[in-house]
PDB file of C-alpha atoms and ligand atoms in Angstrom:
ATOM      1  CA  MET S   1       0.000   0.000   0.000  1.00  0.00           C
ATOM      2  CA  ILE S   2       1.420   3.370  -0.909  1.00  0.00           C
ATOM      3  CA  PRO S   3       2.352   5.514   2.124  1.00  0.00           C
ATOM      4  CA  HIS S   4       0.082   8.379   1.024  1.00  0.00           C
ATOM      5  CA  LEU S   5      -2.978   6.143   1.020  1.00  0.00           C
ATOM      6  CA  LEU S   6      -1.934   4.444   4.229  1.00  0.00           C
ATOM      7  CA  ALA S   7      -1.661   7.834   5.951  1.00  0.00           C
ATOM      8  CA  ALA S   8      -5.100   8.746   4.678  1.00  0.00           C
ATOM      9  CA  LEU S   9      -6.606   5.555   6.011  1.00  0.00           C
ATOM     10  CA  VAL S  10      -5.018   6.169   9.400  1.00  0.00           C
ATOM     11  CA  LEU S  11      -6.599   9.619   9.410  1.00  0.00           C
ATOM     12  CA  VAL S  12      -9.943   8.213   8.378  1.00  0.00           C
ATOM     13  CA  GLY S  13      -9.709   5.585  11.065  1.00  0.00           C
ATOM     14  CA  THR S  14      -8.958   8.045  13.834  1.00  0.00           C
ATOM     15  CA  ALA S  15     -10.800  11.180  12.859  1.00  0.00           C
ATOM     16  CA  PHE S  16     -13.593  10.088  10.595  1.00  0.00           C
ATOM     17  CA  ALA S  17     -14.612   6.665  11.818  1.00  0.00           C
ATOM     18  CA  GLY S  18     -18.019   5.993  10.334  1.00  0.00           C
ATOM     19  CA  ASP S  19     -17.860   9.263   8.441  1.00  0.00           C
ATOM     20  CA  ASP S  20     -17.610  10.030   4.739  1.00  0.00           C
ATOM     21  CA  CYS S  21     -15.374  13.097   4.991  1.00  0.00           C
ATOM     22  CA  VAL S  22     -18.340  15.410   4.599  1.00  0.00           C
ATOM     23  CA  LEU S  23     -17.315  18.987   3.915  1.00  0.00           C
ATOM     24  CA  THR S  24     -17.004  21.083   7.053  1.00  0.00           C
ATOM     25  CA  ARG S  25     -19.969  23.403   7.181  1.00  0.00           C
ATOM     26  CA  PRO S  26     -19.247  27.101   6.660  1.00  0.00           C
ATOM     27  CA  ASP S  27     -20.168  29.737   9.200  1.00  0.00           C
ATOM     28  CA  VAL S  28     -20.323  33.523   9.009  1.00  0.00           C
ATOM     29  CA  GLU S  29     -17.043  35.455   8.845  1.00  0.00           C
ATOM     30  CA  GLY S  30     -18.173  38.200  11.211  1.00  0.00           C
ATOM     31  CA  PRO S  31     -16.785  41.722  11.237  1.00  0.00           C
ATOM     32  CA  TYR S  32     -13.288  41.250  12.667  1.00  0.00           C
ATOM     33  CA  TRP S  33     -11.198  39.318  10.125  1.00  0.00           C
ATOM     34  CA  LEU S  34      -8.004  41.115   9.102  1.00  0.00           C
ATOM     35  CA  ASP S  35      -6.043  40.216   5.988  1.00  0.00           C
ATOM     36  CA  GLY S  36      -2.373  39.376   6.381  1.00  0.00           C
ATOM     37  CA  SER S  37      -2.063  37.820   9.821  1.00  0.00           C
ATOM     38  CA  PRO S  38       1.435  36.729  10.902  1.00  0.00           C
ATOM     39  CA  GLU S  39       2.457  33.125  10.352  1.00  0.00           C
ATOM     40  CA  ARG S  40       2.606  31.469  13.755  1.00  0.00           C
ATOM     41  CA  SER S  41       1.048  28.565  15.594  1.00  0.00           C
ATOM     42  CA  ASP S  42       1.417  29.946  19.125  1.00  0.00           C
ATOM     43  CA  LEU S  43      -0.985  32.799  19.919  1.00  0.00           C
ATOM     44  CA  ARG S  44      -0.697  32.579  23.696  1.00  0.00           C
ATOM     45  CA  ILE S  45      -0.201  35.788  25.672  1.00  0.00           C
ATOM     46  CA  GLU S  46       1.317  35.500  29.125  1.00  0.00           C
ATOM     47  CA  GLY S  47      -1.263  35.980  31.849  1.00  0.00           C
ATOM     48  CA  ASP S  48      -4.242  35.113  29.671  1.00  0.00           C
ATOM     49  CA  GLY S  49      -6.050  31.854  29.999  1.00  0.00           C
ATOM     50  CA  PRO S  50      -7.244  29.183  30.244  1.00  0.00           C
ATOM     51  CA  LEU S  51      -4.911  27.756  27.632  1.00  0.00           C
ATOM     52  CA  LEU S  52      -6.130  25.847  24.620  1.00  0.00           C
ATOM     53  CA  ASP S  53      -4.013  23.236  22.861  1.00  0.00           C
ATOM     54  CA  LEU S  54      -5.786  22.467  19.596  1.00  0.00           C
ATOM     55  CA  VAL S  55      -4.681  19.867  17.056  1.00  0.00           C
ATOM     56  CA  GLY S  56      -6.289  18.580  13.911  1.00  0.00           C
ATOM     57  CA  THR S  57      -6.061  17.710  10.260  1.00  0.00           C
ATOM     58  CA  VAL S  58      -7.189  19.088   6.945  1.00  0.00           C
ATOM     59  CA  VAL S  59      -8.427  16.531   4.439  1.00  0.00           C
ATOM     60  CA  GLY S  60     -10.218  16.805   1.117  1.00  0.00           C
ATOM     61  CA  ASP S  61     -13.659  15.388   0.543  1.00  0.00           C
ATOM     62  CA  ASP S  62     -11.803  12.357  -0.855  1.00  0.00           C
ATOM     63  CA  CYS S  63     -10.466  11.890   2.723  1.00  0.00           C
ATOM     64  CA  LEU S  64      -6.872  12.398   1.571  1.00  0.00           C
ATOM     65  CA  PRO S  65      -4.726  14.720   3.712  1.00  0.00           C
ATOM     66  CA  VAL S  66      -4.151  18.217   2.360  1.00  0.00           C
ATOM     67  CA  SER S  67      -0.560  19.271   2.946  1.00  0.00           C
ATOM     68  CA  GLY S  68       0.380  22.942   2.888  1.00  0.00           C
ATOM     69  CA  ALA S  69      -3.204  24.016   3.569  1.00  0.00           C
ATOM     70  CA  TRP S  70      -3.454  27.586   4.854  1.00  0.00           C
ATOM     71  CA  ILE S  71      -5.367  27.983   8.123  1.00  0.00           C
ATOM     72  CA  ASP S  72      -6.061  31.523   9.323  1.00  0.00           C
ATOM     73  CA  ILE S  73      -7.283  31.870  12.892  1.00  0.00           C
ATOM     74  CA  TRP S  74      -8.743  34.843  14.735  1.00  0.00           C
ATOM     75  CA  HIS S  75     -10.656  35.028  17.980  1.00  0.00           C
ATOM     76  CA  ALA S  76     -11.479  37.175  21.001  1.00  0.00           C
ATOM     77  CA  ASP S  77      -9.225  37.282  24.050  1.00  0.00           C
ATOM     78  CA  ASP S  78     -10.249  35.720  27.348  1.00  0.00           C
ATOM     79  CA  GLU S  79     -12.305  38.844  28.101  1.00  0.00           C
ATOM     80  CA  GLY S  80     -14.276  38.566  24.860  1.00  0.00           C
ATOM     81  CA  ASP S  81     -12.497  41.466  23.126  1.00  0.00           C
ATOM     82  CA  TYR S  82     -10.946  41.415  19.652  1.00  0.00           C
ATOM     83  CA  ASP S  83      -7.688  43.146  18.819  1.00  0.00           C
ATOM     84  CA  LYS S  84      -9.075  45.279  15.998  1.00  0.00           C
ATOM     85  CA  GLY S  85      -5.857  47.101  15.140  1.00  0.00           C
ATOM     86  CA  GLY S  86      -3.197  44.483  15.828  1.00  0.00           C
ATOM     87  CA  TRP S  87      -2.499  40.810  15.688  1.00  0.00           C
ATOM     88  CA  SER S  88      -3.279  39.509  19.173  1.00  0.00           C
ATOM     89  CA  TYR S  89      -5.036  36.157  18.823  1.00  0.00           C
ATOM     90  CA  ARG S  90      -4.590  36.281  15.080  1.00  0.00           C
ATOM     91  CA  GLY S  91      -2.289  34.125  13.018  1.00  0.00           C
ATOM     92  CA  HIS S  92      -2.020  31.691  10.169  1.00  0.00           C
ATOM     93  CA  LEU S  93      -0.303  28.351   9.857  1.00  0.00           C
ATOM     94  CA  PHE S  94       0.034  25.550   7.333  1.00  0.00           C
ATOM     95  CA  THR S  95      -0.604  21.835   7.521  1.00  0.00           C
ATOM     96  CA  ASP S  96       2.382  19.510   7.361  1.00  0.00           C
ATOM     97  CA  ALA S  97       2.922  16.683   4.881  1.00  0.00           C
ATOM     98  CA  GLN S  98       0.337  14.573   6.695  1.00  0.00           C
ATOM     99  CA  GLY S  99      -2.260  17.336   6.638  1.00  0.00           C
ATOM    100  CA  GLU S 100      -1.839  17.890  10.363  1.00  0.00           C
ATOM    101  CA  TRP S 101      -1.785  21.191  12.245  1.00  0.00           C
ATOM    102  CA  HIS S 102      -1.287  22.321  15.855  1.00  0.00           C
ATOM    103  CA  LEU S 103      -2.386  25.618  17.408  1.00  0.00           C
ATOM    104  CA  GLN S 104      -1.653  26.911  20.899  1.00  0.00           C
ATOM    105  CA  THR S 105      -3.841  29.735  22.140  1.00  0.00           C
ATOM    106  CA  VAL S 106      -6.366  30.511  24.903  1.00  0.00           C
ATOM    107  CA  VAL S 107     -10.026  29.628  25.240  1.00  0.00           C
ATOM    108  CA  PRO S 108     -11.828  32.696  23.829  1.00  0.00           C
ATOM    109  CA  GLY S 109     -14.062  34.686  26.127  1.00  0.00           C
ATOM    110  CA  MET S 110     -17.662  35.483  25.274  1.00  0.00           C
ATOM    111  CA  TYR S 111     -19.100  38.791  24.172  1.00  0.00           C
ATOM    112  CA  PRO S 112     -22.731  39.897  24.037  1.00  0.00           C
ATOM    113  CA  GLY S 113     -24.770  37.670  21.764  1.00  0.00           C
ATOM    114  CA  ARG S 114     -22.012  35.138  21.123  1.00  0.00           C
ATOM    115  CA  THR S 115     -20.918  31.949  22.757  1.00  0.00           C
ATOM    116  CA  SER S 116     -17.198  31.118  22.890  1.00  0.00           C
ATOM    117  CA  HIS S 117     -15.913  30.584  19.351  1.00  0.00           C
ATOM    118  CA  ILE S 118     -12.833  30.582  17.151  1.00  0.00           C
ATOM    119  CA  HIS S 119     -12.969  31.944  13.605  1.00  0.00           C
ATOM    120  CA  ALA S 120     -11.102  30.074  10.885  1.00  0.00           C
ATOM    121  CA  LYS S 121     -10.438  30.277   7.174  1.00  0.00           C
ATOM    122  CA  VAL S 122      -9.006  27.175   5.524  1.00  0.00           C
ATOM    123  CA  ARG S 123      -7.744  26.826   1.961  1.00  0.00           C
ATOM    124  CA  GLY S 124      -5.917  24.113   0.092  1.00  0.00           C
ATOM    125  CA  GLY S 125      -4.676  24.109  -3.464  1.00  0.00           C
ATOM    126  CA  SER S 126      -8.120  24.508  -5.016  1.00  0.00           C
ATOM    127  CA  GLY S 127      -8.216  28.187  -4.061  1.00  0.00           C
ATOM    128  CA  ILE S 128     -11.639  27.676  -2.486  1.00  0.00           C
ATOM    129  CA  THR S 129     -11.706  29.170   0.989  1.00  0.00           C
ATOM    130  CA  LEU S 130     -13.761  27.646   3.764  1.00  0.00           C
ATOM    131  CA  THR S 131     -14.785  30.295   6.289  1.00  0.00           C
ATOM    132  CA  THR S 132     -16.186  28.860   9.471  1.00  0.00           C
ATOM    133  CA  GLN S 133     -16.122  28.944  13.281  1.00  0.00           C
ATOM    134  CA  LEU S 134     -15.274  26.383  15.950  1.00  0.00           C
ATOM    135  CA  TYR S 135     -17.289  25.978  19.142  1.00  0.00           C
ATOM    136  CA  PHE S 136     -16.986  24.289  22.520  1.00  0.00           C
ATOM    137  CA  PRO S 137     -19.403  21.661  23.838  1.00  0.00           C
ATOM    138  CA  ASP S 138     -21.730  21.948  26.793  1.00  0.00           C
ATOM    139  CA  LEU S 139     -21.839  25.743  27.042  1.00  0.00           C
ATOM    140  CA  PRO S 140     -25.313  27.085  27.904  1.00  0.00           C
ATOM    141  CA  GLU S 141     -24.618  30.059  25.625  1.00  0.00           C
ATOM    142  CA  ASN S 142     -24.479  27.698  22.618  1.00  0.00           C
ATOM    143  CA  GLU S 143     -28.262  27.384  22.825  1.00  0.00           C
ATOM    144  CA  THR S 144     -28.846  31.082  22.242  1.00  0.00           C
ATOM    145  CA  ASP S 145     -26.065  31.762  19.719  1.00  0.00           C
ATOM    146  CA  ALA S 146     -27.494  32.324  16.237  1.00  0.00           C
ATOM    147  CA  PHE S 147     -24.410  30.939  14.498  1.00  0.00           C
ATOM    148  CA  TYR S 148     -23.514  27.948  16.694  1.00  0.00           C
ATOM    149  CA  HIS S 149     -23.814  24.495  15.158  1.00  0.00           C
ATOM    150  CA  PRO S 150     -22.964  21.222  16.921  1.00  0.00           C
ATOM    151  CA  ASP S 151     -21.079  19.944  13.845  1.00  0.00           C
ATOM    152  CA  LEU S 152     -18.502  22.674  14.491  1.00  0.00           C
ATOM    153  CA  GLU S 153     -17.722  21.715  18.085  1.00  0.00           C
ATOM    154  CA  VAL S 154     -14.145  20.791  18.914  1.00  0.00           C
ATOM    155  CA  LEU S 155     -13.621  17.337  20.391  1.00  0.00           C
ATOM    156  CA  VAL S 156     -12.376  17.947  23.931  1.00  0.00           C
ATOM    157  CA  ARG S 157      -9.659  15.493  24.972  1.00  0.00           C
ATOM    158  CA  ASP S 158      -8.784  16.896  28.366  1.00  0.00           C
ATOM    159  CA  VAL S 159      -9.600  19.783  30.705  1.00  0.00           C
ATOM    160  CA  ASP S 160      -7.611  20.395  33.893  1.00  0.00           C
ATOM    161  CA  VAL S 161      -8.800  22.032  37.130  1.00  0.00           C
ATOM    162  CA  ASP S 162      -7.845  25.475  35.776  1.00  0.00           C
ATOM    163  CA  GLY S 163      -9.866  24.980  32.601  1.00  0.00           C
ATOM    164  CA  ASN S 164      -6.803  24.478  30.396  1.00  0.00           C
ATOM    165  CA  MET S 165      -8.054  22.401  27.496  1.00  0.00           C
ATOM    166  CA  ALA S 166      -6.689  19.951  24.947  1.00  0.00           C
ATOM    167  CA  ALA S 167      -8.976  19.466  21.967  1.00  0.00           C
ATOM    168  CA  GLU S 168      -9.047  18.581  18.296  1.00  0.00           C
ATOM    169  CA  PHE S 169     -10.889  19.541  15.151  1.00  0.00           C
ATOM    170  CA  HIS S 170     -10.673  18.089  11.658  1.00  0.00           C
ATOM    171  CA  PHE S 171     -11.458  20.203   8.623  1.00  0.00           C
ATOM    172  CA  VAL S 172     -12.792  18.668   5.423  1.00  0.00           C
ATOM    173  CA  ILE S 173     -12.425  21.028   2.471  1.00  0.00           C
ATOM    174  CA  GLU S 174     -12.874  21.068  -1.263  1.00  0.00           C
ATOM    175  CA  ASP S 175      -9.438  20.360  -2.662  1.00  0.00           C
ATOM    176  CA  ASP S 176      -7.937  19.461  -6.009  1.00  0.00           C
ATOM    177  CA  GLY S 177      -4.639  18.198  -4.621  1.00  0.00           C
ATOM    178  CA  VAL S 178      -2.594  21.186  -5.789  1.00  0.00           C
ATOM    179  CA  GLU S 179      -0.420  22.697  -3.066  1.00  0.00           C
ATOM    180  CA  PRO S 180      -0.457  26.454  -2.415  1.00  0.00           C
ATOM    181  CA  CYS S 181       2.481  28.248  -4.008  1.00  0.00           C
ATOM    182  CA  ASP S 182       5.499  29.660  -2.195  1.00  0.00           C
ATOM    183  CA  GLY S 183       5.268  33.321  -1.347  1.00  0.00           C
ATOM    184  CA  ASP S 184       1.488  33.336  -0.920  1.00  0.00           C
ATOM    185  CA  ILE S 185       1.827  34.667   2.602  1.00  0.00           C
ATOM    186  CA  ASN S 186      -1.798  35.760   2.976  1.00  0.00           C
ATOM    187  CA  GLY S 187      -3.188  32.719   1.190  1.00  0.00           C
ATOM    188  CA  ASP S 188      -5.210  34.523  -1.479  1.00  0.00           C
ATOM    189  CA  SER S 189      -3.801  32.376  -4.313  1.00  0.00           C
ATOM    190  CA  ARG S 190      -1.816  35.315  -5.664  1.00  0.00           C
ATOM    191  CA  VAL S 191       1.692  36.494  -4.876  1.00  0.00           C
ATOM    192  CA  ASN S 192       1.852  40.265  -4.945  1.00  0.00           C
ATOM    193  CA  VAL S 193       2.364  43.424  -2.920  1.00  0.00           C
ATOM    194  CA  ASP S 194      -0.219  42.276  -0.363  1.00  0.00           C
ATOM    195  CA  ASP S 195       2.125  39.427   0.562  1.00  0.00           C
ATOM    196  CA  LEU S 196       5.031  41.861   0.942  1.00  0.00           C
ATOM    197  CA  LEU S 197       2.887  44.044   3.208  1.00  0.00           C
ATOM    198  CA  ALA S 198       1.908  40.989   5.241  1.00  0.00           C
ATOM    199  CA  ILE S 199       5.579  40.202   5.764  1.00  0.00           C
ATOM    200  CA  ILE S 200       6.459  43.773   6.692  1.00  0.00           C
ATOM    201  CA  ALA S 201       3.491  43.969   9.101  1.00  0.00           C
ATOM    202  CA  GLY S 202       4.960  41.012  10.946  1.00  0.00           C
ATOM    203  CA  TRP S 203       8.549  42.185  10.612  1.00  0.00           C
ATOM    204  CA  ASN S 204       9.371  41.468  14.247  1.00  0.00           C
ATOM    205  CA  ASP S 205       8.232  37.912  13.718  1.00  0.00           C
ATOM    206  CA  PRO S 206      10.455  35.402  11.942  1.00  0.00           C
ATOM    207  CA  TYR S 207      10.493  37.069   8.519  1.00  0.00           C
ATOM    208  CA  THR S 208      13.696  37.877   6.671  1.00  0.00           C
ATOM    209  CA  VAL S 209      14.825  39.607   3.519  1.00  0.00           C
ATOM    210  CA  ASP S 210      14.900  36.131   1.967  1.00  0.00           C
ATOM    211  CA  ASP S 211      11.126  35.913   2.518  1.00  0.00           C
ATOM    212  CA  LEU S 212      10.683  39.157   0.566  1.00  0.00           C
ATOM    213  CA  LEU S 213      12.853  37.798  -2.225  1.00  0.00           C
ATOM    214  CA  THR S 214      10.805  34.579  -2.270  1.00  0.00           C
ATOM    215  CA  VAL S 215       7.639  36.607  -2.758  1.00  0.00           C
ATOM    216  CA  ILE S 216       9.129  38.728  -5.524  1.00  0.00           C
ATOM    217  CA  ALA S 217      10.599  35.683  -7.287  1.00  0.00           C
ATOM    218  CA  SER S 218       7.192  33.991  -7.372  1.00  0.00           C
ATOM    219  CA  TRP S 219       5.215  37.130  -8.238  1.00  0.00           C
ATOM    220  CA  GLY S 220       1.954  36.390 -10.038  1.00  0.00           C
ATOM    221  CA  GLU S 221      -0.885  33.927 -10.018  1.00  0.00           C
ATOM    222  CA  CYS S 222      -0.610  30.691  -8.091  1.00  0.00           C
ATOM    223  CA  ASP S 223      -1.304  27.681 -10.259  1.00  0.00           C
TER     224      ASP S 223
HETATM  225 FE1  LIG L   1     -16.425  36.444  16.575  1.00  0.00          FE
END
């Protein structure tokens, strides 16, 4: 059996037992998404909490893992406030060769009208972006949230006495098996000045002149 297929079957066996890799349902974007978040998988801010350790996969509707998938995350802080002018609790990351991803952050606080939720955009090589939200089980506020859906709940693996949580979520997206191109920092399937600006905006993060040169060298449409 080829390794690629074997890996997919392992994923199916663990994450989608009895499932047919049904596309993850979309949910509203809301008003607070910002283009060009920094690439990072650790959004934790010292003193905030409880902590959330979230792992998962991205697979296509053929159940095969999607490597290099772009996942953009944004959510409120533990008080229920968004950073509307900066990048706190905002970031993007990419799946590895097995379609797996790992995010460290905090459990978002609630704000009027909304239960606790994490916003996400996910895109593989097809260029089709899934915009959705993740939720937490057993919150009374879920019942009165207009956008909550049980299919979008994370699977909680562990919660300690302080509320620190380990959980997982598995995205199923439309995908044609083509990996996103290098230099597409903001994941819009184009490499252009917006990607340069995204790099410069996160200049104190691990970006270098080489990253700028990578963008310029791959300028144009992703295909
Ligand atoms: Fe929100």
